[in-house]
PDB file of C-alpha atoms in Angstrom:
ATOM      1  CA  MET A   1     -49.808  -1.560  -9.542  1.00  0.00           C
ATOM      2  CA  LYS A   2     -47.963   1.561  -8.310  1.00  0.00           C
ATOM      3  CA  HIS A   3     -45.115  -0.594  -7.018  1.00  0.00           C
ATOM      4  CA  ILE A   4     -44.847  -2.350 -10.358  1.00  0.00           C
ATOM      5  CA  LEU A   5     -44.691   0.985 -12.190  1.00  0.00           C
ATOM      6  CA  LEU A   6     -42.057   2.292  -9.764  1.00  0.00           C
ATOM      7  CA  VAL A   7     -39.841  -0.721 -10.384  1.00  0.00           C
ATOM      8  CA  PHE A   8     -40.427  -0.372 -14.114  1.00  0.00           C
ATOM      9  CA  PHE A   9     -39.170   3.231 -14.127  1.00  0.00           C
ATOM     10  CA  LEU A  10     -36.323   2.748 -11.644  1.00  0.00           C
ATOM     11  CA  PHE A  11     -34.859  -0.420 -13.125  1.00  0.00           C
ATOM     12  CA  PRO A  12     -33.236   1.274 -16.168  1.00  0.00           C
ATOM     13  CA  MET A  13     -31.694   3.901 -13.846  1.00  0.00           C
ATOM     14  CA  LEU A  14     -30.256   1.219 -11.581  1.00  0.00           C
ATOM     15  CA  VAL A  15     -28.849  -0.685 -14.524  1.00  0.00           C
ATOM     16  CA  PHE A  16     -27.345   2.514 -15.982  1.00  0.00           C
ATOM     17  CA  SER A  17     -25.729   3.335 -12.624  1.00  0.00           C
ATOM     18  CA  GLN A  18     -24.259  -0.151 -12.380  1.00  0.00           C
ATOM     19  CA  VAL A  19     -22.881   0.069 -15.913  1.00  0.00           C
ATOM     20  CA  ASN A  20     -21.255   3.410 -15.086  1.00  0.00           C
ATOM     21  CA  LEU A  21     -19.702   1.964 -11.928  1.00  0.00           C
ATOM     22  CA  GLU A  22     -18.325  -1.003 -13.830  1.00  0.00           C
ATOM     23  CA  LYS A  23     -16.955   1.310 -16.527  1.00  0.00           C
ATOM     24  CA  ALA A  24     -15.318   3.554 -13.928  1.00  0.00           C
ATOM     25  CA  GLN A  25     -13.794   0.531 -12.203  1.00  0.00           C
ATOM     26  CA  GLN A  26     -12.470  -0.755 -15.525  1.00  0.00           C
ATOM     27  CA  LEU A  27     -10.850   2.600 -16.296  1.00  0.00           C
ATOM     28  CA  PHE A  28      -9.292   2.604 -12.822  1.00  0.00           C
ATOM     29  CA  GLU A  29      -7.853  -0.884 -13.309  1.00  0.00           C
ATOM     30  CA  GLU A  30      -6.429   0.195 -16.668  1.00  0.00           C
ATOM     31  CA  GLY A  31      -4.702   3.140 -15.005  1.00  0.00           C
ATOM     32  CA  LYS A  32      -6.881   5.708 -16.785  1.00  0.00           C
ATOM     33  CA  LEU A  33      -7.431   7.659 -13.600  1.00  0.00           C
ATOM     34  CA  GLU A  34      -8.240  11.026 -15.177  1.00  0.00           C
ATOM     35  CA  GLN A  35     -11.118   9.424 -17.061  1.00  0.00           C
ATOM     36  CA  ALA A  36     -12.311   7.382 -14.097  1.00  0.00           C
ATOM     37  CA  LYS A  37     -12.336  10.223 -11.566  1.00  0.00           C
ATOM     38  CA  PRO A  38     -15.249  12.318 -12.963  1.00  0.00           C
ATOM     39  CA  MET A  39     -17.336   9.164 -13.334  1.00  0.00           C
ATOM     40  CA  PHE A  40     -16.758   8.226  -9.703  1.00  0.00           C
ATOM     41  CA  GLU A  41     -17.548  11.809  -8.651  1.00  0.00           C
ATOM     42  CA  VAL A  42     -20.894  11.696 -10.458  1.00  0.00           C
ATOM     43  CA  LEU A  43     -21.646   8.315  -8.906  1.00  0.00           C
ATOM     44  CA  LEU A  44     -20.750   9.646  -5.448  1.00  0.00           C
ATOM     45  CA  LYS A  45     -23.271  12.495  -5.818  1.00  0.00           C
ATOM     46  CA  LYS A  46     -25.949   9.886  -6.416  1.00  0.00           C
ATOM     47  CA  ASN A  47     -24.614   7.584  -3.681  1.00  0.00           C
ATOM     48  CA  PRO A  48     -22.847   9.837  -1.128  1.00  0.00           C
ATOM     49  CA  SER A  49     -22.395   7.033   1.403  1.00  0.00           C
ATOM     50  CA  ASN A  50     -21.033   4.415  -0.998  1.00  0.00           C
ATOM     51  CA  ILE A  51     -17.841   3.229   0.705  1.00  0.00           C
ATOM     52  CA  LYS A  52     -16.288   1.686  -2.402  1.00  0.00           C
ATOM     53  CA  ILE A  53     -16.719   4.809  -4.512  1.00  0.00           C
ATOM     54  CA  ILE A  54     -15.195   6.982  -1.771  1.00  0.00           C
ATOM     55  CA  GLU A  55     -12.249   4.587  -1.568  1.00  0.00           C
ATOM     56  CA  TYR A  56     -11.693   4.704  -5.324  1.00  0.00           C
ATOM     57  CA  LEU A  57     -11.652   8.511  -5.227  1.00  0.00           C
ATOM     58  CA  GLY A  58      -9.202   8.431  -2.323  1.00  0.00           C
ATOM     59  CA  ASP A  59      -6.964   6.039  -4.225  1.00  0.00           C
ATOM     60  CA  ILE A  60      -7.076   8.226  -7.334  1.00  0.00           C
ATOM     61  CA  ALA A  61      -6.163  11.290  -5.287  1.00  0.00           C
ATOM     62  CA  GLY A  62      -3.298   9.369  -3.718  1.00  0.00           C
ATOM     63  CA  HIS A  63      -1.993   8.203  -7.099  1.00  0.00           C
ATOM     64  CA  SER A  64      -2.198  11.820  -8.288  1.00  0.00           C
ATOM     65  CA  LYS A  65      -0.256  12.971  -5.192  1.00  0.00           C
ATOM     66  CA  ASP A  66      -3.146  15.177  -4.124  1.00  0.00           C
ATOM     67  CA  TRP A  67      -2.506  14.331  -0.482  1.00  0.00           C
ATOM     68  CA  ASP A  68      -5.100  16.661   1.047  1.00  0.00           C
ATOM     69  CA  GLU A  69      -7.890  15.337  -1.142  1.00  0.00           C
ATOM     70  CA  ALA A  70      -6.854  11.750  -0.440  1.00  0.00           C
ATOM     71  CA  LEU A  71      -6.804  12.462   3.306  1.00  0.00           C
ATOM     72  CA  TRP A  72     -10.304  13.931   3.059  1.00  0.00           C
ATOM     73  CA  TYR A  73     -11.686  10.791   1.420  1.00  0.00           C
ATOM     74  CA  TYR A  74      -9.821   8.375   3.684  1.00  0.00           C
ATOM     75  CA  GLY A  75     -10.903  10.436   6.696  1.00  0.00           C
ATOM     76  CA  LYS A  76     -14.511   9.944   5.640  1.00  0.00           C
ATOM     77  CA  LEU A  77     -13.875   6.215   5.338  1.00  0.00           C
ATOM     78  CA  LYS A  78     -12.380   6.000   8.823  1.00  0.00           C
ATOM     79  CA  LYS A  79     -15.438   7.718  10.284  1.00  0.00           C
ATOM     80  CA  ALA A  80     -17.856   5.572   8.314  1.00  0.00           C
ATOM     81  CA  ARG A  81     -16.041   2.279   8.987  1.00  0.00           C
ATOM     82  CA  PRO A  82     -13.928   2.724  12.138  1.00  0.00           C
ATOM     83  CA  SER A  83     -13.241  -1.013  12.321  1.00  0.00           C
ATOM     84  CA  GLU A  84     -11.702  -1.310   8.837  1.00  0.00           C
ATOM     85  CA  ALA A  85      -7.913  -1.615   9.163  1.00  0.00           C
ATOM     86  CA  ASN A  86      -7.085  -0.728   5.552  1.00  0.00           C
ATOM     87  CA  PHE A  87      -8.589   2.739   5.834  1.00  0.00           C
ATOM     88  CA  TYR A  88      -6.236   3.610   8.693  1.00  0.00           C
ATOM     89  CA  PHE A  89      -3.333   2.144   6.732  1.00  0.00           C
ATOM     90  CA  LYS A  90      -4.152   4.226   3.657  1.00  0.00           C
ATOM     91  CA  TYR A  91      -4.694   7.369   5.718  1.00  0.00           C
ATOM     92  CA  GLY A  92      -1.364   6.884   7.476  1.00  0.00           C
ATOM     93  CA  GLY A  93       0.417   6.233   4.174  1.00  0.00           C
ATOM     94  CA  VAL A  94      -0.899   9.381   2.523  1.00  0.00           C
ATOM     95  CA  LEU A  95      -0.165  11.469   5.609  1.00  0.00           C
ATOM     96  CA  GLY A  96       3.376  10.113   5.568  1.00  0.00           C
ATOM     97  CA  MET A  97       3.789  11.097   1.932  1.00  0.00           C
ATOM     98  CA  LYS A  98       2.509  14.594   2.710  1.00  0.00           C
ATOM     99  CA  ALA A  99       4.993  14.856   5.583  1.00  0.00           C
ATOM    100  CA  LEU A 100       7.822  14.338   3.110  1.00  0.00           C
ATOM    101  CA  GLU A 101       6.787  17.449   1.183  1.00  0.00           C
ATOM    102  CA  VAL A 102       6.270  19.936   3.995  1.00  0.00           C
ATOM    103  CA  SER A 103       8.805  21.672   6.220  1.00  0.00           C
ATOM    104  CA  LYS A 104      10.613  19.610   8.835  1.00  0.00           C
ATOM    105  CA  PHE A 105       8.824  21.581  11.540  1.00  0.00           C
ATOM    106  CA  LYS A 106       5.393  20.703  10.148  1.00  0.00           C
ATOM    107  CA  ALA A 107       6.444  17.104   9.474  1.00  0.00           C
ATOM    108  CA  LEU A 108       7.452  16.754  13.109  1.00  0.00           C
ATOM    109  CA  GLY A 109       3.865  17.422  14.138  1.00  0.00           C
ATOM    110  CA  MET A 110       2.531  14.793  11.722  1.00  0.00           C
ATOM    111  CA  ILE A 111       4.752  11.839  12.610  1.00  0.00           C
ATOM    112  CA  ASP A 112       2.777  10.706  15.652  1.00  0.00           C
ATOM    113  CA  GLU A 113      -0.451  10.631  13.624  1.00  0.00           C
ATOM    114  CA  VAL A 114       1.219   8.673  10.816  1.00  0.00           C
ATOM    115  CA  GLN A 115       2.500   6.137  13.319  1.00  0.00           C
ATOM    116  CA  SER A 116      -0.782   5.877  15.229  1.00  0.00           C
ATOM    117  CA  ASN A 117      -2.753   5.148  12.052  1.00  0.00           C
ATOM    118  CA  PHE A 118      -0.425   2.294  11.093  1.00  0.00           C
ATOM    119  CA  GLU A 119      -0.591   0.949  14.640  1.00  0.00           C
ATOM    120  CA  LYS A 120      -4.397   1.188  14.577  1.00  0.00           C
ATOM    121  CA  ALA A 121      -4.451  -0.836  11.366  1.00  0.00           C
ATOM    122  CA  ILE A 122      -2.446  -3.563  13.109  1.00  0.00           C
ATOM    123  CA  GLU A 123      -4.674  -3.391  16.182  1.00  0.00           C
ATOM    124  CA  LEU A 124      -7.742  -3.930  13.999  1.00  0.00           C
ATOM    125  CA  ASN A 125      -6.057  -6.557  11.841  1.00  0.00           C
ATOM    126  CA  PRO A 126      -3.197  -8.284  13.718  1.00  0.00           C
ATOM    127  CA  LYS A 127      -2.069  -9.906  10.453  1.00  0.00           C
ATOM    128  CA  HIS A 128      -1.805  -6.638   8.499  1.00  0.00           C
ATOM    129  CA  ILE A 129       1.425  -7.047   6.548  1.00  0.00           C
ATOM    130  CA  GLU A 130       1.538  -3.696   4.742  1.00  0.00           C
ATOM    131  CA  ALA A 131       1.157  -1.647   7.930  1.00  0.00           C
ATOM    132  CA  ARG A 132       4.175  -3.387   9.439  1.00  0.00           C
ATOM    133  CA  TRP A 133       6.212  -2.737   6.308  1.00  0.00           C
ATOM    134  CA  ALA A 134       5.191   0.930   6.558  1.00  0.00           C
ATOM    135  CA  LEU A 135       6.287   1.130  10.193  1.00  0.00           C
ATOM    136  CA  ILE A 136       9.608  -0.503   9.352  1.00  0.00           C
ATOM    137  CA  GLU A 137      10.227   2.138   6.700  1.00  0.00           C
ATOM    138  CA  LEU A 138       9.103   4.901   9.058  1.00  0.00           C
ATOM    139  CA  TYR A 139      11.516   3.855  11.802  1.00  0.00           C
ATOM    140  CA  LEU A 140      14.360   3.508   9.290  1.00  0.00           C
ATOM    141  CA  GLN A 141      13.814   6.887   7.649  1.00  0.00           C
ATOM    142  CA  LEU A 142      13.232   8.966  10.782  1.00  0.00           C
ATOM    143  CA  PRO A 143      16.272  10.461  12.495  1.00  0.00           C
ATOM    144  CA  GLY A 144      16.815   9.075  15.968  1.00  0.00           C
ATOM    145  CA  ILE A 145      15.881  12.392  17.567  1.00  0.00           C
ATOM    146  CA  LEU A 146      12.446  12.159  15.918  1.00  0.00           C
ATOM    147  CA  GLY A 147      11.823   8.551  16.916  1.00  0.00           C
ATOM    148  CA  GLY A 148      13.778   6.603  14.326  1.00  0.00           C
ATOM    149  CA  SER A 149      14.886   3.247  15.675  1.00  0.00           C
ATOM    150  CA  GLU A 150      16.545   0.202  14.153  1.00  0.00           C
ATOM    151  CA  LYS A 151      15.391  -1.810  17.173  1.00  0.00           C
ATOM    152  CA  LYS A 152      11.730  -0.985  16.486  1.00  0.00           C
ATOM    153  CA  ALA A 153      12.167  -1.709  12.773  1.00  0.00           C
ATOM    154  CA  ILE A 154      13.552  -5.139  13.658  1.00  0.00           C
ATOM    155  CA  GLN A 155      10.670  -5.669  16.066  1.00  0.00           C
ATOM    156  CA  TYR A 156       8.144  -5.258  13.253  1.00  0.00           C
ATOM    157  CA  SER A 157      10.278  -7.405  10.966  1.00  0.00           C
ATOM    158  CA  ASN A 158      10.132 -10.161  13.587  1.00  0.00           C
ATOM    159  CA  GLU A 159       6.362  -9.773  13.760  1.00  0.00           C
ATOM    160  CA  LEU A 160       6.198 -10.083   9.982  1.00  0.00           C
ATOM    161  CA  SER A 161       8.178 -13.327  10.088  1.00  0.00           C
ATOM    162  CA  LYS A 162       5.454 -14.878  12.249  1.00  0.00           C
ATOM    163  CA  ILE A 163       2.772 -13.934   9.736  1.00  0.00           C
ATOM    164  CA  SER A 164       4.697 -14.437   6.493  1.00  0.00           C
ATOM    165  CA  ALA A 165       8.153 -16.009   6.475  1.00  0.00           C
ATOM    166  CA  VAL A 166       9.049 -14.483   3.123  1.00  0.00           C
ATOM    167  CA  ASP A 167       8.085 -10.977   4.278  1.00  0.00           C
ATOM    168  CA  GLY A 168      10.085 -11.561   7.434  1.00  0.00           C
ATOM    169  CA  TYR A 169      13.248 -12.384   5.469  1.00  0.00           C
ATOM    170  CA  LEU A 170      12.669  -9.605   2.937  1.00  0.00           C
ATOM    171  CA  SER A 171      12.078  -6.976   5.605  1.00  0.00           C
ATOM    172  CA  ARG A 172      15.109  -8.035   7.615  1.00  0.00           C
ATOM    173  CA  GLY A 173      17.180  -7.981   4.433  1.00  0.00           C
ATOM    174  CA  HIS A 174      15.854  -4.497   3.736  1.00  0.00           C
ATOM    175  CA  ILE A 175      16.937  -3.322   7.184  1.00  0.00           C
ATOM    176  CA  GLU A 176      20.419  -4.786   6.763  1.00  0.00           C
ATOM    177  CA  GLU A 177      20.695  -3.239   3.309  1.00  0.00           C
ATOM    178  CA  TYR A 178      19.618   0.163   4.654  1.00  0.00           C
ATOM    179  CA  PHE A 179      22.476   0.108   7.155  1.00  0.00           C
ATOM    180  CA  LYS A 180      24.889  -1.083   4.436  1.00  0.00           C
ATOM    181  CA  ARG A 181      25.417  -4.505   5.993  1.00  0.00           C
ATOM    182  CA  TYR A 182      25.247  -6.055   2.550  1.00  0.00           C
ATOM    183  CA  ALA A 183      26.557  -9.531   3.422  1.00  0.00           C
ATOM    184  CA  LYS A 184      23.803  -9.961   6.005  1.00  0.00           C
ATOM    185  CA  ALA A 185      21.210  -8.563   3.618  1.00  0.00           C
ATOM    186  CA  GLU A 186      22.359 -11.113   1.033  1.00  0.00           C
ATOM    187  CA  GLN A 187      21.791 -13.962   3.503  1.00  0.00           C
ATOM    188  CA  HIS A 188      18.238 -12.842   4.276  1.00  0.00           C
ATOM    189  CA  TYR A 189      17.333 -12.345   0.615  1.00  0.00           C
ATOM    190  CA  LYS A 190      18.630 -15.838  -0.179  1.00  0.00           C
ATOM    191  CA  LYS A 191      16.413 -17.250   2.556  1.00  0.00           C
ATOM    192  CA  ALA A 192      13.480 -15.313   1.099  1.00  0.00           C
ATOM    193  CA  ILE A 193      14.125 -16.981  -2.256  1.00  0.00           C
ATOM    194  CA  VAL A 194      14.104 -20.440  -0.685  1.00  0.00           C
ATOM    195  CA  VAL A 195      10.789 -19.738   1.062  1.00  0.00           C
ATOM    196  CA  GLY A 196       9.021 -17.585  -1.525  1.00  0.00           C
ATOM    197  CA  ASN A 197      10.619 -18.502  -4.857  1.00  0.00           C
ATOM    198  CA  SER A 198       8.912 -15.450  -6.364  1.00  0.00           C
ATOM    199  CA  LYS A 199      10.073 -12.876  -8.884  1.00  0.00           C
ATOM    200  CA  LYS A 200      10.155 -10.264  -6.118  1.00  0.00           C
ATOM    201  CA  THR A 201      12.553 -12.290  -3.967  1.00  0.00           C
ATOM    202  CA  TYR A 202      14.959 -12.889  -6.860  1.00  0.00           C
ATOM    203  CA  GLN A 203      14.720  -9.234  -7.890  1.00  0.00           C
ATOM    204  CA  LYS A 204      15.620  -8.015  -4.402  1.00  0.00           C
ATOM    205  CA  LEU A 205      18.793 -10.116  -4.373  1.00  0.00           C
ATOM    206  CA  ALA A 206      19.674  -9.138  -7.926  1.00  0.00           C
ATOM    207  CA  ASN A 207      19.220  -5.445  -7.111  1.00  0.00           C
ATOM    208  CA  LEU A 208      21.445  -5.816  -4.065  1.00  0.00           C
ATOM    209  CA  TYR A 209      24.193  -7.365  -6.178  1.00  0.00           C
ATOM    210  CA  ALA A 210      23.861  -4.848  -8.999  1.00  0.00           C
ATOM    211  CA  ASN A 211      23.323  -1.613  -7.081  1.00  0.00           C
ATOM    212  CA  LYS A 212      25.017  -2.081  -3.733  1.00  0.00           C
ATOM    213  CA  MET A 213      27.594  -4.855  -4.001  1.00  0.00           C
ATOM    214  CA  LYS A 214      28.693  -3.869  -7.525  1.00  0.00           C
ATOM    215  CA  SER A 215      28.451  -7.454  -8.772  1.00  0.00           C
ATOM    216  CA  PRO A 216      26.511  -7.311 -12.050  1.00  0.00           C
ATOM    217  CA  ASP A 217      27.551 -10.871 -12.926  1.00  0.00           C
ATOM    218  CA  LYS A 218      25.953 -12.197  -9.756  1.00  0.00           C
ATOM    219  CA  ALA A 219      22.845 -10.126 -10.421  1.00  0.00           C
ATOM    220  CA  GLN A 220      22.551 -11.571 -13.915  1.00  0.00           C
ATOM    221  CA  ALA A 221      23.054 -15.107 -12.585  1.00  0.00           C
ATOM    222  CA  VAL A 222      20.204 -14.627 -10.083  1.00  0.00           C
ATOM    223  CA  LEU A 223      17.821 -13.396 -12.771  1.00  0.00           C
ATOM    224  CA  GLU A 224      18.787 -16.246 -15.090  1.00  0.00           C
ATOM    225  CA  GLU A 225      18.179 -18.740 -12.301  1.00  0.00           C
ATOM    226  CA  TYR A 226      14.672 -17.332 -11.803  1.00  0.00           C
ATOM    227  CA  LYS A 227      13.964 -17.462 -15.528  1.00  0.00           C
ATOM    228  CA  LYS A 228      15.252 -21.030 -15.789  1.00  0.00           C
ATOM    229  CA  LYS A 229      13.053 -22.229 -12.929  1.00  0.00           C
ATOM    230  CA  ASN A 230       9.976 -20.597 -14.375  1.00  0.00           C
ATOM    231  CA  ASP A 231      10.573 -21.748 -17.941  1.00  0.00           C
ATOM    232  CA  ASN A 232      10.438 -25.391 -16.885  1.00  0.00           C
TER     233      ASN A 232
END
């Protein structure tokens, strides 16, 4: 009888908690982060070890560019789930964003940790696409004296091509575009269109034409081709 009474009293609380979680998730999906955050914080007090709630709060902090708060949440996630690749990826991404806002001296001391978190994500999930994209960008943006390397960027692009052909072509096109080898970038983006046939692939080529090759007519033609294919 006591067990029945306990369930009777607890059930409304459990239902209420679930409704609040669903409401907070809905607000998050709608981009209403300021409204979602206090709800998640209340839920976390009731469920301090709930991985999903901690991740939502980390994501909200990241979107709000509160890098230290995001690192705190993602750090908790790494400790709680040390085999989850995405938590290392998110931690590395936020740390990289923080490094862009501090002095060059401080950033220098953060680069190795940024890199190691992305590499850990790949170690845990050999097919992790986003971590490879992040490493490509890292090696492109870093000066050579700090570890920047086109060769390493290409290495990760080649790895991407084995996992996802379209990401392989897009990443190699991105590298060529970064070094202003626009004709080569154009070739890779065209190959990405053939393989992926997605809005993103067409947009990358159109942006190259419009912003780098100063060919707005070609950019417009690419976008019209995409629209024509998807209208049929």
